[in-house]
Tab-separated table of C-alpha atoms in Angstrom:
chain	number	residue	atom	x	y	z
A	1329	UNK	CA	0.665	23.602	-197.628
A	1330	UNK	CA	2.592	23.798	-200.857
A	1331	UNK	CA	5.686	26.419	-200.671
A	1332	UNK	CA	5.458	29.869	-203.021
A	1333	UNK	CA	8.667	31.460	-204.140
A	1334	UNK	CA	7.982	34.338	-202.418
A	1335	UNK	CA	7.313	37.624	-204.888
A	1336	UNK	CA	9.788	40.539	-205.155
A	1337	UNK	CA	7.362	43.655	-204.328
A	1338	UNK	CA	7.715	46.701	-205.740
A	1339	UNK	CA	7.187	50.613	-205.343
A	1340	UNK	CA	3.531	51.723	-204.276
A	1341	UNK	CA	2.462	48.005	-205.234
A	1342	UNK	CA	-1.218	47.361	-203.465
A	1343	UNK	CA	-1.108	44.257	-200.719
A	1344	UNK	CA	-4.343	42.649	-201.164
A	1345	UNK	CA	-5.844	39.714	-199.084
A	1346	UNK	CA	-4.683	37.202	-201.623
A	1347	UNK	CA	-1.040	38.229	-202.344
A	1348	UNK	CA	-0.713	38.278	-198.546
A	1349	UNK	CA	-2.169	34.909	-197.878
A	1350	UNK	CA	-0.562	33.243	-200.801
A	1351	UNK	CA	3.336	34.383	-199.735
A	1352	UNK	CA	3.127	35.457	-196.410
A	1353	UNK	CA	0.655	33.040	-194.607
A	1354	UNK	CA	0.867	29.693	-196.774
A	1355	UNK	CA	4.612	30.085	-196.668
A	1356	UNK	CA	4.713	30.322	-193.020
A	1357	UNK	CA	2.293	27.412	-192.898
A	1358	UNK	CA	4.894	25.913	-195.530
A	1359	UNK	CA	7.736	26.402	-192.933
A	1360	UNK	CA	5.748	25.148	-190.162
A	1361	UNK	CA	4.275	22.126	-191.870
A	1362	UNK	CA	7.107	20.718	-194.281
A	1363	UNK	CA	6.827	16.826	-196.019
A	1364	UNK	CA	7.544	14.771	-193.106
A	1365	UNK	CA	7.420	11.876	-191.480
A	1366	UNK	CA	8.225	9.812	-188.478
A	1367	UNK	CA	8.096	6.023	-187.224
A	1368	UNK	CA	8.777	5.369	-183.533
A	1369	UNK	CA	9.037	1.847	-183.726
A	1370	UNK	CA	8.072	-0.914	-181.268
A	1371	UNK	CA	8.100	-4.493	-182.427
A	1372	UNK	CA	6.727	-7.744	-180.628
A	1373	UNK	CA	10.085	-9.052	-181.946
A	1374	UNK	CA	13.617	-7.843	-182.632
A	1375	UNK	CA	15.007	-7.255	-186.247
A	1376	UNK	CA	17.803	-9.990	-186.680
A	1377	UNK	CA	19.889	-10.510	-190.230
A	1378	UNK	CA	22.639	-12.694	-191.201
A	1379	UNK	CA	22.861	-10.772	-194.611
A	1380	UNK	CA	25.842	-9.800	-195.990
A	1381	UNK	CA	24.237	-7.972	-199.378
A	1382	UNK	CA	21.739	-4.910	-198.060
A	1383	UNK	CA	18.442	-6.147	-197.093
A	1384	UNK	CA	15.471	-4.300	-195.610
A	1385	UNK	CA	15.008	-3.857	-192.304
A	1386	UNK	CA	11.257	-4.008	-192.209
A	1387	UNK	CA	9.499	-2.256	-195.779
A	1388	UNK	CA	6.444	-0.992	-193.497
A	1389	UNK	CA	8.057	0.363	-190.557
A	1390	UNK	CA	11.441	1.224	-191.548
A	1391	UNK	CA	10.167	3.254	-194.510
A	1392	UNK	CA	8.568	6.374	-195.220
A	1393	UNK	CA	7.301	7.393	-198.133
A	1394	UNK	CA	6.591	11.834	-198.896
A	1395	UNK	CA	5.746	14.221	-201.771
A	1396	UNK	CA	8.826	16.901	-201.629
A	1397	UNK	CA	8.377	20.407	-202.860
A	1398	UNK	CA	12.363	20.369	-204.293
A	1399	UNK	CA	14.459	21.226	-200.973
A	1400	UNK	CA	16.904	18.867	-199.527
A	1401	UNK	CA	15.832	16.595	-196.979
A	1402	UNK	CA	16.862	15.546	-193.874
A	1403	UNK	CA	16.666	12.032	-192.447
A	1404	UNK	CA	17.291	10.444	-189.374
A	1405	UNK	CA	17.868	6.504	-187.848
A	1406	UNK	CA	18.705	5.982	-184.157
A	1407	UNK	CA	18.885	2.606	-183.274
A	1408	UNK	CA	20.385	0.060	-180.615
A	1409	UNK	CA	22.248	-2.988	-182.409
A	1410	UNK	CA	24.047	-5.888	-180.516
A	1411	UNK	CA	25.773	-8.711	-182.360
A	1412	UNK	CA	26.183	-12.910	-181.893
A	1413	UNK	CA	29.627	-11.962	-181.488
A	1414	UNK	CA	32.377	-9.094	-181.999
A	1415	UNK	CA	31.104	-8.058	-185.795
A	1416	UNK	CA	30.701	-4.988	-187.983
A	1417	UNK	CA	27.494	-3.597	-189.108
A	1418	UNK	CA	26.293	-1.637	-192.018
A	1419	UNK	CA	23.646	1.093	-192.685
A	1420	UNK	CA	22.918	2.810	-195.685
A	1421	UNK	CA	19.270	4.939	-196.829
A	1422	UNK	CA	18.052	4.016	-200.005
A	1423	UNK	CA	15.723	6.465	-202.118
A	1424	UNK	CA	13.873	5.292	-204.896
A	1425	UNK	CA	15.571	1.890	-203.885
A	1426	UNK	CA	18.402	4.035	-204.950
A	1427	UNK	CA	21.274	3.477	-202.325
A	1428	UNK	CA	22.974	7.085	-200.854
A	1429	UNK	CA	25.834	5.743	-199.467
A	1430	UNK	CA	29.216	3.897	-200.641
A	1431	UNK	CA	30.073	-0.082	-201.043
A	1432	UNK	CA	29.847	0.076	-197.343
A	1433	UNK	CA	26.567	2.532	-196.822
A	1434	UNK	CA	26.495	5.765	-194.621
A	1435	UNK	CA	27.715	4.483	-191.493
A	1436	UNK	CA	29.368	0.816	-190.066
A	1437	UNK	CA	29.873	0.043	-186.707
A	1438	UNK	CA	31.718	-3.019	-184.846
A	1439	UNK	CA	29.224	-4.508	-182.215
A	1440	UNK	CA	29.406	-6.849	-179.888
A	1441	UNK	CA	27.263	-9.233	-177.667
A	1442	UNK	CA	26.696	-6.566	-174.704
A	1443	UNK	CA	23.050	-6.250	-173.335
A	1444	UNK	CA	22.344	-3.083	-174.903
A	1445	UNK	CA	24.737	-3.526	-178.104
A	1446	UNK	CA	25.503	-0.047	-180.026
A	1447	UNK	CA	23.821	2.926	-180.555
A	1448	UNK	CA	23.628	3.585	-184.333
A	1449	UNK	CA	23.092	7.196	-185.349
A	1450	UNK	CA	22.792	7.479	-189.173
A	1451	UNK	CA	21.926	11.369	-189.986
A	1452	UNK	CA	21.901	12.598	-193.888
A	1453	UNK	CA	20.776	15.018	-195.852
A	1454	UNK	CA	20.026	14.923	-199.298
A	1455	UNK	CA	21.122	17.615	-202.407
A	1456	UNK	CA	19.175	17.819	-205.707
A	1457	UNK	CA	16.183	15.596	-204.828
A	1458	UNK	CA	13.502	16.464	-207.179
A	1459	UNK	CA	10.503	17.510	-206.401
A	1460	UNK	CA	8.031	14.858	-206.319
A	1461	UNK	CA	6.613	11.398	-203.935
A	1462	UNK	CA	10.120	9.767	-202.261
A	1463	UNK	CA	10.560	6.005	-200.732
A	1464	UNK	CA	12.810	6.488	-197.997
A	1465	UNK	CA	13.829	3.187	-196.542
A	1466	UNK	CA	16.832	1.788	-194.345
A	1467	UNK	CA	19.172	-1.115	-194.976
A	1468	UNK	CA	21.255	-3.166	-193.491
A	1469	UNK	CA	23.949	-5.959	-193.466
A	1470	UNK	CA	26.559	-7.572	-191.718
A	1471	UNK	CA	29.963	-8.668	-191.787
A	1472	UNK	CA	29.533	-11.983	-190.601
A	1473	UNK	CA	27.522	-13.913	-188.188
A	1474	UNK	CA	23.970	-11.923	-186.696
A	1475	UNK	CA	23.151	-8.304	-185.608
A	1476	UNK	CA	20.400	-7.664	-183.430
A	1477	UNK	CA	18.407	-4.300	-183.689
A	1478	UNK	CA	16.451	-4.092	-180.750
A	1479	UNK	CA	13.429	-3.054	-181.590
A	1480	UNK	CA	11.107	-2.649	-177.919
A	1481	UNK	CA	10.785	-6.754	-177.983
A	1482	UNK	CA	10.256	-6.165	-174.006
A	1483	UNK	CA	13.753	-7.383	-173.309
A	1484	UNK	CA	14.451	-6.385	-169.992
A	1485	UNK	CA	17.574	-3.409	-169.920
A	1486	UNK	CA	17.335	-3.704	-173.604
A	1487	UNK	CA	14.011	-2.416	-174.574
A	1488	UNK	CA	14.871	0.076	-176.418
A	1489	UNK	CA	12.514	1.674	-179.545
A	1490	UNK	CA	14.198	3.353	-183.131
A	1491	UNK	CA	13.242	5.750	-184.611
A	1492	UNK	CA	13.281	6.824	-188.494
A	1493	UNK	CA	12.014	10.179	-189.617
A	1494	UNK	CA	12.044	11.853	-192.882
A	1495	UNK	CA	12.090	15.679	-193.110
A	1496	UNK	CA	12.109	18.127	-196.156
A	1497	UNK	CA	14.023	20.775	-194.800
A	1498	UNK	CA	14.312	23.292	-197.432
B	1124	UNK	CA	18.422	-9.668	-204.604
B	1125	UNK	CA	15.877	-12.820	-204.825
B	1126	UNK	CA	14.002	-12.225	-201.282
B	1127	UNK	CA	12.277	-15.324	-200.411
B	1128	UNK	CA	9.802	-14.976	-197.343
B	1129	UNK	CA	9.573	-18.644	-195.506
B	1130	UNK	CA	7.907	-18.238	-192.746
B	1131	UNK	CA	6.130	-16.412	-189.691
B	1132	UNK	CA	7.224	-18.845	-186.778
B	1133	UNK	CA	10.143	-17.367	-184.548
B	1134	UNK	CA	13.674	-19.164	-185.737
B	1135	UNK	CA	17.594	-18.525	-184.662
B	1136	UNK	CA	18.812	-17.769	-187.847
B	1137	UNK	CA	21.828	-19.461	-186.934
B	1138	UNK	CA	19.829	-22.201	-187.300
B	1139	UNK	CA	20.521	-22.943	-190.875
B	1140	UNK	CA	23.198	-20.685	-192.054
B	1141	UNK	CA	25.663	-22.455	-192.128
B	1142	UNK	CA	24.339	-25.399	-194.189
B	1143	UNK	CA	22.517	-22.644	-196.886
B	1144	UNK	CA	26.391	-21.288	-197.167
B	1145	UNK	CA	27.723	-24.748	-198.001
B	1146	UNK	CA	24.570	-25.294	-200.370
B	1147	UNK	CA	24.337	-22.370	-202.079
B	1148	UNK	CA	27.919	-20.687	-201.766
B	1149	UNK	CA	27.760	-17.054	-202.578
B	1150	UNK	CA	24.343	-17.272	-203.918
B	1151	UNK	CA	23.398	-16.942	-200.462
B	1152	UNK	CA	23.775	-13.627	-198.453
B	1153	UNK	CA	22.316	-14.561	-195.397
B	1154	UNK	CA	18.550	-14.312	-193.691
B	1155	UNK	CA	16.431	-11.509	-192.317
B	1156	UNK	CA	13.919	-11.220	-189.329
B	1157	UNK	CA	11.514	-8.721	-189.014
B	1158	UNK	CA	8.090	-9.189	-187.002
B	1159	UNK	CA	8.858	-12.731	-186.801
B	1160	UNK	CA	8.857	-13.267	-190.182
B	1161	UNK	CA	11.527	-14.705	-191.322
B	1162	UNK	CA	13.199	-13.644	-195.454
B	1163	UNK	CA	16.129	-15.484	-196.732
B	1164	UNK	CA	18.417	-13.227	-199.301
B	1165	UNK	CA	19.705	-14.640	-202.167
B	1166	UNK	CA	21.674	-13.601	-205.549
B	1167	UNK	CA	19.521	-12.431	-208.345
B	1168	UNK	CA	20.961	-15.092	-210.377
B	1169	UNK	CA	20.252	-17.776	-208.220
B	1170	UNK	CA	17.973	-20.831	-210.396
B	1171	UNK	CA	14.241	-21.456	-208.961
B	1172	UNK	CA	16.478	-24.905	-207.955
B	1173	UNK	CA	18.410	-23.282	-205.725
B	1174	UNK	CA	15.774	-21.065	-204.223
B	1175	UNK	CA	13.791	-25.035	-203.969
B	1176	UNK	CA	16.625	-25.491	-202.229
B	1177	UNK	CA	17.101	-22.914	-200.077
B	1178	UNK	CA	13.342	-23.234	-199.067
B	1179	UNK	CA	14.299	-26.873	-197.910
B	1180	UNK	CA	17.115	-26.524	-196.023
B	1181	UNK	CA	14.985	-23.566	-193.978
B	1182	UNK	CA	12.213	-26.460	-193.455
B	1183	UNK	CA	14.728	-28.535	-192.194
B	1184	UNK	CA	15.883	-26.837	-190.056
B	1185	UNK	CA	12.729	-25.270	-188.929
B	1186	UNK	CA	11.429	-29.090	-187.992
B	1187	UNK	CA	14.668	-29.543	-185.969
B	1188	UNK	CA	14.458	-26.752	-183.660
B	1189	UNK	CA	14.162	-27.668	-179.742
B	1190	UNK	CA	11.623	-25.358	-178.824
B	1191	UNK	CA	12.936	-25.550	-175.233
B	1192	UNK	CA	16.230	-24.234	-176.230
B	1193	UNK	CA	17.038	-20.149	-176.441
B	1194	UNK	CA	18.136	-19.001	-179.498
B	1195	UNK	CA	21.907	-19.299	-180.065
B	1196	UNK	CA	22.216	-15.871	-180.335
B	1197	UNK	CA	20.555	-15.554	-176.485
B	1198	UNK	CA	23.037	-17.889	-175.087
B	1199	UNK	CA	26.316	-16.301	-176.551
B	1200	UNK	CA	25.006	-13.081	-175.176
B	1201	UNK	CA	24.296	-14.521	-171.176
B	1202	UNK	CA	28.112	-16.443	-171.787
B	1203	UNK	CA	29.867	-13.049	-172.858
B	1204	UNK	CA	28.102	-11.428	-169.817
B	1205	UNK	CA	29.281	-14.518	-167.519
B	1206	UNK	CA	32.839	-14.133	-169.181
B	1207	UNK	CA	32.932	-10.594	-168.362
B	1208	UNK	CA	32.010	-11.317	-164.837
B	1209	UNK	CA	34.596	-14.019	-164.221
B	1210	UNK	CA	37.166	-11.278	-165.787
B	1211	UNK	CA	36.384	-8.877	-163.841
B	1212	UNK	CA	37.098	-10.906	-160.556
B	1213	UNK	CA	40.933	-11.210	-161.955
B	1214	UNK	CA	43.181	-8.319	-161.130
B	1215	UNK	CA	45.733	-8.499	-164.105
B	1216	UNK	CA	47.539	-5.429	-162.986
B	1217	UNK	CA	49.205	-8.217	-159.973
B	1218	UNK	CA	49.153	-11.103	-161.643
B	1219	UNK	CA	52.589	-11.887	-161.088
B	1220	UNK	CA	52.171	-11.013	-157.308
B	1221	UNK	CA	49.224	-13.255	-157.143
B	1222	UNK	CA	50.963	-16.191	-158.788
B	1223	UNK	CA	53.689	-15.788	-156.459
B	1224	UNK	CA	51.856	-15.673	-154.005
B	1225	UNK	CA	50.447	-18.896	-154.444
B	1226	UNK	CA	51.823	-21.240	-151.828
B	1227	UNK	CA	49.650	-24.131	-151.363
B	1228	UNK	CA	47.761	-26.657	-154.208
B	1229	UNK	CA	44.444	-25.546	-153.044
B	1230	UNK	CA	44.916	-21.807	-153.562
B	1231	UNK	CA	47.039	-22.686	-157.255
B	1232	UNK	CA	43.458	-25.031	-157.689
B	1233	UNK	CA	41.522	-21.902	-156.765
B	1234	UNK	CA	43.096	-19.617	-159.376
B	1235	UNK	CA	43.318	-21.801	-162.209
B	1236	UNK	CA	39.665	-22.286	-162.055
B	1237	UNK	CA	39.081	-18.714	-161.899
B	1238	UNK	CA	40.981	-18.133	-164.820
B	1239	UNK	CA	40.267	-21.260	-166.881
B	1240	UNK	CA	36.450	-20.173	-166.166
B	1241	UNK	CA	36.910	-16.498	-167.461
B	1242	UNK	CA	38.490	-17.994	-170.548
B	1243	UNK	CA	35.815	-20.946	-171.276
B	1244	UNK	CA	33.510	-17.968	-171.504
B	1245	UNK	CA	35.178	-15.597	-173.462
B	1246	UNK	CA	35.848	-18.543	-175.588
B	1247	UNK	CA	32.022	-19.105	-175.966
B	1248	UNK	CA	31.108	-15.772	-176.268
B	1249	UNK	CA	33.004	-15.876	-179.346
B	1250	UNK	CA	31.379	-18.998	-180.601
B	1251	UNK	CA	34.542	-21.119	-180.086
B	1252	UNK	CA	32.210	-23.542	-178.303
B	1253	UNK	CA	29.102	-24.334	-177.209
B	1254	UNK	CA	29.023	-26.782	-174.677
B	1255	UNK	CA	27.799	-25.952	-171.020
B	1256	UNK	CA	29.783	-25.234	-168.197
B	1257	UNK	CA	29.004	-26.996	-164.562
B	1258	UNK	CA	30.373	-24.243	-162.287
């Protein structure tokens, strides 16, 4: 349900059945109901990369695609990442392929080779996004040697499932 | 970035890095694995040779792989976890007391296996090595 500016009423002005369901109702349906989407992921297999230039995590499941109505959106990644060795990791949320963050993405985190590795919590919300269909997609790379994001591969004390949701948020 | 898709069989990308870095320098940024499938990232610029090539060091390395063996990055993680353990059996805060306490060549044995052990696997988890240890 599509959000109305909602009208300015005036004086003595008659509410009929279709003003009212146009700005009250289908807004708060609006408001209820905004472009969204969410992937809980669960992989047979872990995400690994050795890359050290941004690279996809996975273009189906790591990437949500909605039709904005012109508000700012809100997107969240939570994941687990654990590394071959003591390393740093990057994130960053491309848009439109379009990346949001610096040389070194939205967030960066040094890992290690623990069980469970790092929780990685990359929140961000957008300003200015036009109205209109939106890729939303995360990437990833790595200082040096291989990050792990586990990814529900069954491991045991490790399987552990992220999760990537898109929300317009007005 | 040239994203070149090789294959759907699970590989240690450690595999092969290090000989696609010595091929292909900076043209290659490293590999990618996501539902087993694995995608190797290289420069835009790099020449359909060099992606040839990069395609055939991957197969080579793909036809040397022990499938008994766990993935490299498997074993680094069960040696930190054993290096940790060993660590955690040394109390640093007395070393000195300890060492002076040493009075006979099988207790000085004792503790320099203890801590040559704790740093053999530290030293692994780190990649400094990668043979086995017995005990």
């Amino acid at each position: 349900m599509a959000w109305t500016t909602p009208k300015t009423w005036v004086a003595n002005e008659g509410l009929t059945a279709a003003l009212f369901n146009t700005h009250i109702r289908d807004n708060l349906l609006a408001l209820k109901s905004p472009p969204r989407g969410v992937k809980n992921i669960n992989e047979a297999t872990d995400y690994t990369t050795t890359s050290t230039s941004w690279a996809y995590i996975d273009t189906t499941d790591v990437s949500i695609t909605i039709t904005t109505t012109g508000g700012d959106v809100t997107v969240f990644w939570l994941c687990n990442v654990k590394g071959s060795t003591s390393i740093t990791v990057y994130f960053d949320l491309w848009i439109d392929g379009t990346p949001m963050g610096g040389d070194s993405g939205l967030v960066a985190q040094d890992i290690n080779a623990g069980t469970a590795g790092e929780a990685i919590p990359l929140i961000f919300r957008t300003n200015g996004l036009a109205a209109g269909s939106h890729q939303f997609r995360i990437v990833w790379r790595v200082s040096s040697g291989t990050a792990t994001i586990l990814a529900g591969a069954g491991t045991s004390g490790a399987d552990l499932h992220p999760q990537f949701s898109v929300v317009e948020t007005g | 970035m040239v994203e070149l898709e090789v294959t759907r069989d699970p590989i240690d990308l450690n595999e092969f890095d290090s000989d696609m870095r010595a091929a292909l320098g900076g043209k290659y940024y490293g590999a990618s694995s996501r539902k087993g499938v694995v995608v190797l990232h290289l420069s835009d610029d790099a020449t359909p040779s060099e992606v040839n090539q990069a395609r055939s060091i991957f197969n080579a390395a793909k036809a040397a792989v022990d499938p008994t063996k766990p993935p490299l990055s498997v074993g680094l993680a069960e040696r930190a976890d054993r290096g940790r353990s060993s660590i955690r059996q040394l109390d640093f805060n007395d070393i000195q007391t300890r060492i002076n306490n040493i009075s006979n060549l099988a207790e000085a044995k004792t503790f320099l296996i203890q801590l040559t052990q704790a740093v053999y696997f530290l030293a692994a988890a780190q990649g400094f090595t990668d043979q086995d240890l017995d005990s």
